[in-house]
mmCIF file of C-alpha atoms and ligand atoms in Angstrom:
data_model
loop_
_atom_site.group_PDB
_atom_site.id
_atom_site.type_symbol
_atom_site.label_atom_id
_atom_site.label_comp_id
_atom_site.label_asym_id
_atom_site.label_seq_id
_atom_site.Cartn_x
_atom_site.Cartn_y
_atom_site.Cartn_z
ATOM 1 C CA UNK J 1 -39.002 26.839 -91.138
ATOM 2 C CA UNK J 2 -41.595 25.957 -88.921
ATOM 3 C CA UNK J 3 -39.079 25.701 -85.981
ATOM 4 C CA UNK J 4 -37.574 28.857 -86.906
ATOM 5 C CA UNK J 5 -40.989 30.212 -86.400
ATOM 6 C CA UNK J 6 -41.649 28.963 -83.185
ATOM 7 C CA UNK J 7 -38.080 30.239 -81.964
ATOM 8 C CA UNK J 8 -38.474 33.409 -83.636
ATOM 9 C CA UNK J 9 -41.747 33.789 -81.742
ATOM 10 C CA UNK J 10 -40.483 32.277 -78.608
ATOM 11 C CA UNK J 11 -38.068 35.566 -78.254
ATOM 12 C CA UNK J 12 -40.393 38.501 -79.065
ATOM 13 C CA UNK J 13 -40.674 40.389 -76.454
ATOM 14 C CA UNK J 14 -41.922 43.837 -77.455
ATOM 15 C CA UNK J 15 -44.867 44.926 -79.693
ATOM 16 C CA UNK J 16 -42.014 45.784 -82.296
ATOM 17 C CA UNK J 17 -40.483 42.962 -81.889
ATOM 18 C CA UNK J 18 -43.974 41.349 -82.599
ATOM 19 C CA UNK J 19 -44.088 43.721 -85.668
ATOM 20 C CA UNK J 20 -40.700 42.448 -87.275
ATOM 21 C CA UNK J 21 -41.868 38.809 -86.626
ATOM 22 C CA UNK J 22 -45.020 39.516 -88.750
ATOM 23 C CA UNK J 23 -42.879 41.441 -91.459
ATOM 24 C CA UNK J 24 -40.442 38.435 -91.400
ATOM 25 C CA UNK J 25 -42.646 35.687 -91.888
ATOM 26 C CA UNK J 26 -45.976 36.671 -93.277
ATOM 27 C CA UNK J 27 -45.085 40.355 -95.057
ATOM 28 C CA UNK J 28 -44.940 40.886 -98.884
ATOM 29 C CA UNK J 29 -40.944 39.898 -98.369
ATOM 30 C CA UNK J 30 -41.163 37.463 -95.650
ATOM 31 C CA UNK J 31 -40.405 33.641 -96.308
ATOM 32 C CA UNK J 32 -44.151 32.679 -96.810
ATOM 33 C CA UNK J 33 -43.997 35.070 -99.880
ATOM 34 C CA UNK J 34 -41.054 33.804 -100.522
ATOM 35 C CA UNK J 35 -42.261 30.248 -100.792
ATOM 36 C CA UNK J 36 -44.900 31.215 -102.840
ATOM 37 C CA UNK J 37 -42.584 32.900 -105.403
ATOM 38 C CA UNK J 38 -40.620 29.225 -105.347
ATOM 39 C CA UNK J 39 -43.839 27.326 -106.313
ATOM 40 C CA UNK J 40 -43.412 27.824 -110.108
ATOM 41 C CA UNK J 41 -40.644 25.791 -109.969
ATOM 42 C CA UNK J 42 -42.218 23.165 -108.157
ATOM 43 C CA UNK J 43 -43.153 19.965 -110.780
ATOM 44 C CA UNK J 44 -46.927 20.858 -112.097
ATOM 45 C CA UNK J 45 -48.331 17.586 -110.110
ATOM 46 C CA UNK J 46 -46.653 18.049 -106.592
ATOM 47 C CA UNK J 47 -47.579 22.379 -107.156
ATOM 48 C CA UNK J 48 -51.429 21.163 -105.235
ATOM 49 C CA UNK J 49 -49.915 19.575 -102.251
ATOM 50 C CA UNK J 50 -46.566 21.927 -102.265
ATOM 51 C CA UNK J 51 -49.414 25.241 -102.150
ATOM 52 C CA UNK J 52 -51.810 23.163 -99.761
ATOM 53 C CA UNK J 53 -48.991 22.872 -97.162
ATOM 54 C CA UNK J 54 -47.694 26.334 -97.767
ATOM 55 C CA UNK J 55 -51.574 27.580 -96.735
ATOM 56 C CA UNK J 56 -51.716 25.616 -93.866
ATOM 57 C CA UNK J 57 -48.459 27.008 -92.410
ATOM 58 C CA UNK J 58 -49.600 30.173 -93.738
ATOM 59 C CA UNK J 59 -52.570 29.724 -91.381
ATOM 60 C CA UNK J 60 -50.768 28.666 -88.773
ATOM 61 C CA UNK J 61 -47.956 31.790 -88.551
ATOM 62 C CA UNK J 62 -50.799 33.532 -88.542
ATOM 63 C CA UNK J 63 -52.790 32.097 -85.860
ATOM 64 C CA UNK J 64 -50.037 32.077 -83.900
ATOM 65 C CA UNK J 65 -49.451 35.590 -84.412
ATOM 66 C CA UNK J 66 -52.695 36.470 -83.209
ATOM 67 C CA UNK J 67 -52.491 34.357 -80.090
ATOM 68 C CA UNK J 68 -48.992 36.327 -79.564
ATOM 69 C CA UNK J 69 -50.647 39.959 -79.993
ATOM 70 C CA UNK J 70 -53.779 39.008 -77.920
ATOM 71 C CA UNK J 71 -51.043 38.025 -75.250
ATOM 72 C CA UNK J 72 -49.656 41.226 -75.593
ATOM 73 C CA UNK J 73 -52.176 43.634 -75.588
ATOM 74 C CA UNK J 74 -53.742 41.676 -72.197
ATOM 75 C CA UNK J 75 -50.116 42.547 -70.445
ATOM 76 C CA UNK J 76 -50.434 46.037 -71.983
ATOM 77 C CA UNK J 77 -53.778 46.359 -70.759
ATOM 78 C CA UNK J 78 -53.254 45.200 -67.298
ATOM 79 C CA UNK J 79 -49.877 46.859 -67.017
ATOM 80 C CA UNK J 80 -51.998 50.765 -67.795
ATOM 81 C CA UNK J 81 -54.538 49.581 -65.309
ATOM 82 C CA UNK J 82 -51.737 48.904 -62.577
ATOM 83 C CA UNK J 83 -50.285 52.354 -63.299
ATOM 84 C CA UNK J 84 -53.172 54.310 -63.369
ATOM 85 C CA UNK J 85 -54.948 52.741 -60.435
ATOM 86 C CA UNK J 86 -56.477 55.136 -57.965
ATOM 87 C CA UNK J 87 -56.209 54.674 -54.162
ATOM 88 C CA UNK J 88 -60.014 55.939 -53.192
ATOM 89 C CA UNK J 89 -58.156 55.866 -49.413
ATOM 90 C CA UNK J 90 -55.350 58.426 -50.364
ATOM 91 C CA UNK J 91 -55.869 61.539 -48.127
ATOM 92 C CA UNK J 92 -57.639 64.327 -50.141
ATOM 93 C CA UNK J 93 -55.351 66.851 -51.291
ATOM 94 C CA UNK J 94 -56.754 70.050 -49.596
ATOM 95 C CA UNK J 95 -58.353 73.053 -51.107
ATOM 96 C CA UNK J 96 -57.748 76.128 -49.622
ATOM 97 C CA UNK J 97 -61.457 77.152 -48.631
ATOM 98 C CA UNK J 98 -62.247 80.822 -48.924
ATOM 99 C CA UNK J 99 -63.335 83.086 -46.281
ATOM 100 C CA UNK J 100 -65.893 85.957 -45.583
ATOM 101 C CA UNK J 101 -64.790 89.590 -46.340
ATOM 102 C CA UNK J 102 -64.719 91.296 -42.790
ATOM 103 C CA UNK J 103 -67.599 93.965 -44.021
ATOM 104 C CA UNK J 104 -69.372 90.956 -44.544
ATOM 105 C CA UNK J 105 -68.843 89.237 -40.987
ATOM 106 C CA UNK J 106 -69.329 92.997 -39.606
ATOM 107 C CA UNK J 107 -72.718 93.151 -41.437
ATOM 108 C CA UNK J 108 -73.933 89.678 -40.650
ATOM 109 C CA UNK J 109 -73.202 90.305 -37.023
ATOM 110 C CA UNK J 110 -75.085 93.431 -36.917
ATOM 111 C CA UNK J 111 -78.159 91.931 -38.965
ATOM 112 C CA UNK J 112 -77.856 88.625 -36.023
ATOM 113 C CA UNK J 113 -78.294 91.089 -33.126
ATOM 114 C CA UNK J 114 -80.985 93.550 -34.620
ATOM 115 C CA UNK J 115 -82.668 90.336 -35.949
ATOM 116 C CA UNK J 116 -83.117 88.825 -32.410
ATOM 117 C CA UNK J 117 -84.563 92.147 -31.354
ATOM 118 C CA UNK J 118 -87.461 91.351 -34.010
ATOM 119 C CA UNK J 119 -85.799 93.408 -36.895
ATOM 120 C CA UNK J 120 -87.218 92.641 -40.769
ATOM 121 C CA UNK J 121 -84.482 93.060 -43.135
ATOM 122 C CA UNK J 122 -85.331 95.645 -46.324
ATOM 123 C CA UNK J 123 -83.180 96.377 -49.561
ATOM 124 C CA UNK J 124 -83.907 99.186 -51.350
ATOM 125 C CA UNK J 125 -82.279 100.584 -54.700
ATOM 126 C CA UNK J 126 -79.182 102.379 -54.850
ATOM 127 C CA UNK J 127 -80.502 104.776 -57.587
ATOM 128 C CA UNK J 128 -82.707 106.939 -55.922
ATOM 129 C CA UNK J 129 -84.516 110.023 -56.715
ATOM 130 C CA UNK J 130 -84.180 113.078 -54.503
ATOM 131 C CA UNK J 131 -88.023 112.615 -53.419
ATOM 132 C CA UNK J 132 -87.145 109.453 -51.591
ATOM 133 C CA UNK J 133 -83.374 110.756 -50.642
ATOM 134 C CA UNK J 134 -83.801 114.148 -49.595
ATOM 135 C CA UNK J 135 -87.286 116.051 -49.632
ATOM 136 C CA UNK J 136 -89.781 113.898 -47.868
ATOM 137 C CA UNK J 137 -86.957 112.904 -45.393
ATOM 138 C CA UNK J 138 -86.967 116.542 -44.154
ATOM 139 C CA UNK J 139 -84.481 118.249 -46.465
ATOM 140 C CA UNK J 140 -86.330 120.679 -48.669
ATOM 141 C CA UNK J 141 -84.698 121.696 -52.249
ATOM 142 C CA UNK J 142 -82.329 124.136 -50.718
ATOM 143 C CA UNK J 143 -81.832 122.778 -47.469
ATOM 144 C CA UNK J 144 -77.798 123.448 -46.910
ATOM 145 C CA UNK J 145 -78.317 119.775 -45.126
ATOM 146 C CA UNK J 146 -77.562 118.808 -48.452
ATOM 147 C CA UNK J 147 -74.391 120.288 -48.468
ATOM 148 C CA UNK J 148 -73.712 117.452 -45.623
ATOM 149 C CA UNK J 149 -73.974 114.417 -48.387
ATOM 150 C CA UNK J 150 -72.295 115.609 -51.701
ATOM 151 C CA UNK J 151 -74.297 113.984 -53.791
ATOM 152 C CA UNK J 152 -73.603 111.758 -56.802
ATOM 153 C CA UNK J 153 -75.975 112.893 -59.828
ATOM 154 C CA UNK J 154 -77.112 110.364 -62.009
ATOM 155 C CA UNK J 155 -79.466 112.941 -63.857
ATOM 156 C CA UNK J 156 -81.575 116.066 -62.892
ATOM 157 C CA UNK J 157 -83.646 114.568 -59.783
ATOM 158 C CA UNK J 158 -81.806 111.408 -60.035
ATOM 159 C CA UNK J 159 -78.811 110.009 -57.529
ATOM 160 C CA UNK J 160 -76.664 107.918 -55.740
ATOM 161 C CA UNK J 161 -78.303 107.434 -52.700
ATOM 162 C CA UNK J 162 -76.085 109.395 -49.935
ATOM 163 C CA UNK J 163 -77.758 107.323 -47.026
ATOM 164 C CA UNK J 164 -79.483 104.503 -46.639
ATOM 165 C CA UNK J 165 -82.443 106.949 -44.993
ATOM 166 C CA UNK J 166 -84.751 106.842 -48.033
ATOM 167 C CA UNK J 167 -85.097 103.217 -46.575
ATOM 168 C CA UNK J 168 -87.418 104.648 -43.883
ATOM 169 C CA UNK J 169 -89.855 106.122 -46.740
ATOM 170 C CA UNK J 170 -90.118 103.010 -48.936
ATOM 171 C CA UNK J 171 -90.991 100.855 -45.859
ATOM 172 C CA UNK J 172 -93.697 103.540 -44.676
ATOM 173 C CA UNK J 173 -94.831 103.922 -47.805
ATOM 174 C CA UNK J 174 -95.530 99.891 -48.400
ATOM 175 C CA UNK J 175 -96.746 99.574 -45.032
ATOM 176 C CA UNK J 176 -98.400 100.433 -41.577
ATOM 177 C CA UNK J 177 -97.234 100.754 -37.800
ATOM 178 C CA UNK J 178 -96.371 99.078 -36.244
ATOM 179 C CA UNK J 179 -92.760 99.000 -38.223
ATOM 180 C CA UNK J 180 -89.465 97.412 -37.055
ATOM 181 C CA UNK J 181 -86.999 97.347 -40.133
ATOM 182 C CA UNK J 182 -83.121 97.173 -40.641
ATOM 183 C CA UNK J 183 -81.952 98.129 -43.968
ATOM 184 C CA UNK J 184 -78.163 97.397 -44.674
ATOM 185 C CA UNK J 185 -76.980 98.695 -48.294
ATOM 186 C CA UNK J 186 -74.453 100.464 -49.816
ATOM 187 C CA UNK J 187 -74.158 104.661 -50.181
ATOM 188 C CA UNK J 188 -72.129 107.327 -51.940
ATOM 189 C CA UNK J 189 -70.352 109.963 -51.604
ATOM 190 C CA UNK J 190 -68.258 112.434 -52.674
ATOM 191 C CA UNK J 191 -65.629 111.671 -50.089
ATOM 192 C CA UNK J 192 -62.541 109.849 -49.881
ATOM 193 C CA UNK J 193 -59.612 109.792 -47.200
ATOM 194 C CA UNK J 194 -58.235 107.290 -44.263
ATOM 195 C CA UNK J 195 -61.363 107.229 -43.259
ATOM 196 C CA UNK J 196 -64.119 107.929 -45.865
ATOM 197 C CA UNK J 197 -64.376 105.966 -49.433
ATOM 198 C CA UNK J 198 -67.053 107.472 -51.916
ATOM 199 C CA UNK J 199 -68.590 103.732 -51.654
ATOM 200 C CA UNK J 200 -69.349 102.382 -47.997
ATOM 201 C CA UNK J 201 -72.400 100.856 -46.366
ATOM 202 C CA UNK J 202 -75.246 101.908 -43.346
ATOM 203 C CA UNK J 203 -77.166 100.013 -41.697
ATOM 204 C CA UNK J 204 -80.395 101.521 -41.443
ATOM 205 C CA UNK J 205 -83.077 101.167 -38.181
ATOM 206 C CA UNK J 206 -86.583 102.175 -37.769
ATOM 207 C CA UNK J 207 -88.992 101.260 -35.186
ATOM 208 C CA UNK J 208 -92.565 103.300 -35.328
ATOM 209 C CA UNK J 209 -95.217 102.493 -32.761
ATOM 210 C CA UNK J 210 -97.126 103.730 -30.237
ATOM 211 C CA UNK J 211 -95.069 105.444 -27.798
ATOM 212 C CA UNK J 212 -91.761 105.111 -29.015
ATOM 213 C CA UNK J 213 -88.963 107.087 -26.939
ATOM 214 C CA UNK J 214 -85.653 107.936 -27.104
ATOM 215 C CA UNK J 215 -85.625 105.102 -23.973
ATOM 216 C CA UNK J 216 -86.302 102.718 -26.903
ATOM 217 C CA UNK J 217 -83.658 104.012 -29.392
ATOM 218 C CA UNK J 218 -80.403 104.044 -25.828
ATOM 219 C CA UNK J 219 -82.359 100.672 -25.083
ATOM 220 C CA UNK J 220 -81.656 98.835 -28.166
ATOM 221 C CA UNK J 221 -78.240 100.299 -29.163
ATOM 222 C CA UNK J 222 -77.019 99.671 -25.744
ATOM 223 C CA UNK J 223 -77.808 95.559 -26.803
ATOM 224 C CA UNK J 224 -76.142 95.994 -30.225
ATOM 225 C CA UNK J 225 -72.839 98.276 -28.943
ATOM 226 C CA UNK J 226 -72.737 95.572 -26.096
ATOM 227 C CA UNK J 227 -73.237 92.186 -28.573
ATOM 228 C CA UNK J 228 -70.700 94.266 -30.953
ATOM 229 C CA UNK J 229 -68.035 95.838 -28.944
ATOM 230 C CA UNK J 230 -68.380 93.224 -24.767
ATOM 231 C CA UNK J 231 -70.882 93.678 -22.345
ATOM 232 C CA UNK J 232 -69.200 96.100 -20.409
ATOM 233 C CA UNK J 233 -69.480 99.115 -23.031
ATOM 234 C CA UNK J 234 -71.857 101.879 -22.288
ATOM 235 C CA UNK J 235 -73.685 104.263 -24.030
ATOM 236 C CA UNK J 236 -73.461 108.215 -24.525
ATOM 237 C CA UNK J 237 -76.258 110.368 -26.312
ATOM 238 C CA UNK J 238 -74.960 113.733 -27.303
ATOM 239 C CA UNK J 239 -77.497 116.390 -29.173
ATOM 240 C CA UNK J 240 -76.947 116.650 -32.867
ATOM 241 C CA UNK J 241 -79.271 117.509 -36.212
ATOM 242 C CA UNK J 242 -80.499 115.625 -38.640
ATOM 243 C CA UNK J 243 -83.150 117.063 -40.758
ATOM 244 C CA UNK J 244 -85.583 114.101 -40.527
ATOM 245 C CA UNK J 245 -84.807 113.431 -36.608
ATOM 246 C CA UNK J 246 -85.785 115.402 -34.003
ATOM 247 C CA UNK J 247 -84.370 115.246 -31.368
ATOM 248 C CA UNK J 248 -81.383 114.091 -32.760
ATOM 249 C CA UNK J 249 -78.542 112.293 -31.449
ATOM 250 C CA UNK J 250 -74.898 111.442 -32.044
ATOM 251 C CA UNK J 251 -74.215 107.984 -30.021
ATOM 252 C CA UNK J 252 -70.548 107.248 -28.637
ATOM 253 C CA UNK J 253 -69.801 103.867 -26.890
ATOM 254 C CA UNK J 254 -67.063 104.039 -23.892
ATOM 255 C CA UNK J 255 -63.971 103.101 -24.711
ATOM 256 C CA UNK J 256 -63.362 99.602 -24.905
ATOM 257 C CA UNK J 257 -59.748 99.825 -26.009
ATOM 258 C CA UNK J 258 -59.174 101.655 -22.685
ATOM 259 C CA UNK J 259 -61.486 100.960 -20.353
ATOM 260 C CA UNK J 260 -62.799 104.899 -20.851
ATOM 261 C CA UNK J 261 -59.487 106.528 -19.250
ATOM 262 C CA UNK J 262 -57.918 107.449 -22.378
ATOM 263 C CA UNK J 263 -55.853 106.261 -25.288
ATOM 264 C CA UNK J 264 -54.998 106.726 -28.981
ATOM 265 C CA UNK J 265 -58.004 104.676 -29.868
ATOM 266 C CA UNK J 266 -60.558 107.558 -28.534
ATOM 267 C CA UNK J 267 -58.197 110.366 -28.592
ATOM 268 C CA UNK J 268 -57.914 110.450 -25.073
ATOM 269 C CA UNK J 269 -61.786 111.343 -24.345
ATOM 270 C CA UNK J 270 -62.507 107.866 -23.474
ATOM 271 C CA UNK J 271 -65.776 108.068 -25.914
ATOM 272 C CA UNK J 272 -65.695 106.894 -29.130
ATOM 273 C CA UNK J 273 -68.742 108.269 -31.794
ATOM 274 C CA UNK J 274 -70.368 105.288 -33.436
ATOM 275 C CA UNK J 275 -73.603 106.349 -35.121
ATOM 276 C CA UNK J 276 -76.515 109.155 -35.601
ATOM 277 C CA UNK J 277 -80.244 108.675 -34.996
ATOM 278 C CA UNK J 278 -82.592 110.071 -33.451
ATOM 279 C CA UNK J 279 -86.831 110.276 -32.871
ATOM 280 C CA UNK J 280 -88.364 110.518 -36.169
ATOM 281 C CA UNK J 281 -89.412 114.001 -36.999
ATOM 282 C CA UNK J 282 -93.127 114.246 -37.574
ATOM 283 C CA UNK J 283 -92.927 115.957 -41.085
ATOM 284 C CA UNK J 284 -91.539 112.500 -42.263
ATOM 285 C CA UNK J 285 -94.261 110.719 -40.783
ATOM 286 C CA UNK J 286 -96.893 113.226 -42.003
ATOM 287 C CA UNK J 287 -95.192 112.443 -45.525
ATOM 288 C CA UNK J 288 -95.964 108.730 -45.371
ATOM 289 C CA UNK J 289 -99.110 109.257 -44.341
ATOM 290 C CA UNK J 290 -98.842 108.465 -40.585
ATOM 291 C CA UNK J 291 -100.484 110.125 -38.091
ATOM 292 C CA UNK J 292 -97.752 111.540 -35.600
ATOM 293 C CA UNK J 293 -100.230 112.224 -33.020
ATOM 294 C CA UNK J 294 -100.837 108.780 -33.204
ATOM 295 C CA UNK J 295 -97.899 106.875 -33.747
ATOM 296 C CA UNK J 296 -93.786 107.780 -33.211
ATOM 297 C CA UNK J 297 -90.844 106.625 -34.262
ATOM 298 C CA UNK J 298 -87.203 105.633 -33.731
ATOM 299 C CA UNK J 299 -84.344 106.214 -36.010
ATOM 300 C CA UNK J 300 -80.591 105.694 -36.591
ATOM 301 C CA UNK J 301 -77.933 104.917 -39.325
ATOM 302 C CA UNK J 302 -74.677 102.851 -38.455
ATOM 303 C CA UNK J 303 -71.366 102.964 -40.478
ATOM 304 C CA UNK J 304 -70.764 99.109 -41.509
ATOM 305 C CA UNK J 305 -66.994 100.321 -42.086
ATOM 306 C CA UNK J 306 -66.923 101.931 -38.748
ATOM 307 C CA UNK J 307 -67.903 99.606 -36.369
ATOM 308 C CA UNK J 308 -65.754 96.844 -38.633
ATOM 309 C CA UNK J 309 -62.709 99.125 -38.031
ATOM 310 C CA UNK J 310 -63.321 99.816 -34.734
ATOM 311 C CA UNK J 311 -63.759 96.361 -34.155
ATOM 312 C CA UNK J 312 -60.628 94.844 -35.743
ATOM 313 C CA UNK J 313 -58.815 97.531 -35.080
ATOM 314 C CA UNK J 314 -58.122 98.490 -39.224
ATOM 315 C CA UNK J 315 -56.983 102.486 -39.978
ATOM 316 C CA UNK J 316 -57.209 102.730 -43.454
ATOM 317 C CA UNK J 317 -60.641 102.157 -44.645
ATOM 318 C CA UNK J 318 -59.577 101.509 -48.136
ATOM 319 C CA UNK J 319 -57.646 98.133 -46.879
ATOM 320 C CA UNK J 320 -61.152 97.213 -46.958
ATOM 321 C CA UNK J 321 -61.692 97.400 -50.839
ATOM 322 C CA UNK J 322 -57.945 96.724 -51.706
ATOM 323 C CA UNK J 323 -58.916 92.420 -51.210
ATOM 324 C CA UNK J 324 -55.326 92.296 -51.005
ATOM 325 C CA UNK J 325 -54.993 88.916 -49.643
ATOM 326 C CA UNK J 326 -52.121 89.424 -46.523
ATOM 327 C CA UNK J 327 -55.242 91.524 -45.329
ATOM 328 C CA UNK J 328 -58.318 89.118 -45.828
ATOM 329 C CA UNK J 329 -56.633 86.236 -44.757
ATOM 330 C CA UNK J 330 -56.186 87.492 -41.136
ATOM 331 C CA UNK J 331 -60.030 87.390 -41.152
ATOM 332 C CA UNK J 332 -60.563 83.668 -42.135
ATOM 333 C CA UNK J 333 -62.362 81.106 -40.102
HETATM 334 N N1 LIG Q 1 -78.748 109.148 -42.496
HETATM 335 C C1 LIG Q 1 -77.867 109.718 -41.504
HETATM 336 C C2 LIG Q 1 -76.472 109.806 -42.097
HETATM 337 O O1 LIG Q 1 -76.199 109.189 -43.081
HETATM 338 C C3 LIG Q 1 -77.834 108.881 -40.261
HETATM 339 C C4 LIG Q 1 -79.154 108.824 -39.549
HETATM 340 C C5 LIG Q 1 -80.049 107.822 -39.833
HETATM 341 C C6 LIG Q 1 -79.490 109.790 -38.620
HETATM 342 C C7 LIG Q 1 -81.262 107.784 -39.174
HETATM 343 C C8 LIG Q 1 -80.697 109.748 -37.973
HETATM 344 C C9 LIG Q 1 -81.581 108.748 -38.261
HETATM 345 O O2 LIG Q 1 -75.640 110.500 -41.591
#
């Protein structure tokens, strides 16, 4: 039996196999049971030796089970660590890395140039009340100005902000000349086409000193149309109104599509209309309590969707909101 045990062990070569061995030899049906069950008729004297050599084979199967399994489960073990072994020198698999919504680039660009001019960023709320949006910028209760902006109600008095103008107040309000602020945010409208969503975003400027010109205001948008749009672009003022500028002016950059001779791009003018500003009117400055015999100011507001579509050549301002990803992708890296 013993040999049989050895040769039975000597060909196991799975853990079932291992399993069967066990059931075979030491299991409630296996031949050490059965040799048990044989004792009774074993002669009463010899029954103590007969038992004492059944337990020591008994101790042996299963000792050399053990040793067997051990075996086993160290090839197992070595086997899953061979199979699931990483390679910490295996290339990376890539991840797609995201990229920076064009508005985004557009506005960052805009804040880099202003910013280098000595420009302090502001952010102002996007609920505003028609104090701050309309009447101390200039545009009294029934000023048809208002008719310019419809206006997004929130409640009686309260709105939407329609520019990011109320900017200039806040910053006035909190503090005194001399003042050189950018304030980029989102406005609303009750607009939407090609070219107008009911969301979009200005950039607002204001500069208020002594002896602030219109020089200033063509000075410094010269610099950002020419860090924006190439070094060769030039300026154009052209009169206009705004309620809390005067004078005010409508700015237009020379072509840069064309050179200024003419094309699709600036419907064959060769001018192309980029922003309003314009020399703070005195009211507003009288309203935040600034002397305008003392001090003047500089003014303007700049389309962030503009100058982005200008710039990458986009005409459908809502490919801008769609985040379709043919679209966003052409703006990576
Ligand atoms: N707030 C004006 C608009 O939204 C733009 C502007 C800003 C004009 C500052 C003059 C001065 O149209």
């Amino acid at each position: 039996l013993k040999e049989q045990m050895e040769a039975a062990l000597g060909s196991v070569e799975s853990k079932e196999q291992l399993g069967e061995f066990w059931q075979n030899f030491l299991g409630k049906k296996g031949s050490i049971a059965d040799l048990m069950k044989g004792l009774g008729s074993v002669p009463k004297e010899e029954r103590p030796n007969v038992g004492k050599t059944i337990n020591e084979f008994k101790n042996q199967v299963e000792a050399r089970y053990q040793e067997m399994k051990n075996k086993m489960d160290e090839l197992e073990l070595a086997a899953r660590n061979k199979s699931e072994q990483v390679d910490i020198t295996m290339p990376a698999k890539m991840r797609p890395a995201g990229g920076l919504h064009p508005l985004t680039v557009t506005e960052n660009e805009m804040i880099d140039v202003f910013a280098g001019m000595g420009f302090e960023i502001y952010d102002g709320p996007e609920i505003e009340d028609d104090d701050h949006n309309f009447t101390r910028l200039n545009v009294a209760k029934n000023h048809p100005a208002r008719d310019m902006q419809d206006t997004f109600y929130v409640a009686e008095d309260i709105l939407l902000r329609t520019h990011t103008s109320p900017g200039q107040i806040r910053v006035m309000d909190a503090k005194k000349p001399p003042i050189k602020m950018l304030a980029p945010g989102r406005v609303f409208r009750s607009d939407s086409d090609a070219t107008h969503s009911p969301m979009f975003h200005q950039m607002e400027g204001l500069v208020v000193d002594k002896k602030i010109t219109l020089c200033d205001l063509q000075g410094m948008l010269d610099k950002f149309v020419q860090a924006i749009f190439g070094s060769e672009v030039k300026t154009r003022l052209r009169p206009s109104y705004f309620p809390f500028t005067e004078p005010s002016v409508e700015v237009d950059v020379s072509c840069f599509e064309c050179g200024g001779k003419g094309c699709p791009l600036c419907k064959h003018t060769g001018w192309i209309e980029v922003l309003g500003g314009g020399i703070v009117h005195h009211k507003v400055l009288e309203n935040c309590g600034i002397d305008p015999n003392e001090y003047s100011g500089l003014a303007f507001g700049i389309g962030i969707e503009r100058i982005a579509m200008l710039k990458y050549g986009i005409n459908n301002i809502n490919l801008l909101y769609e985040n379709d990803l043919r679209f966003l992708k052409q703006f990576k890296g």
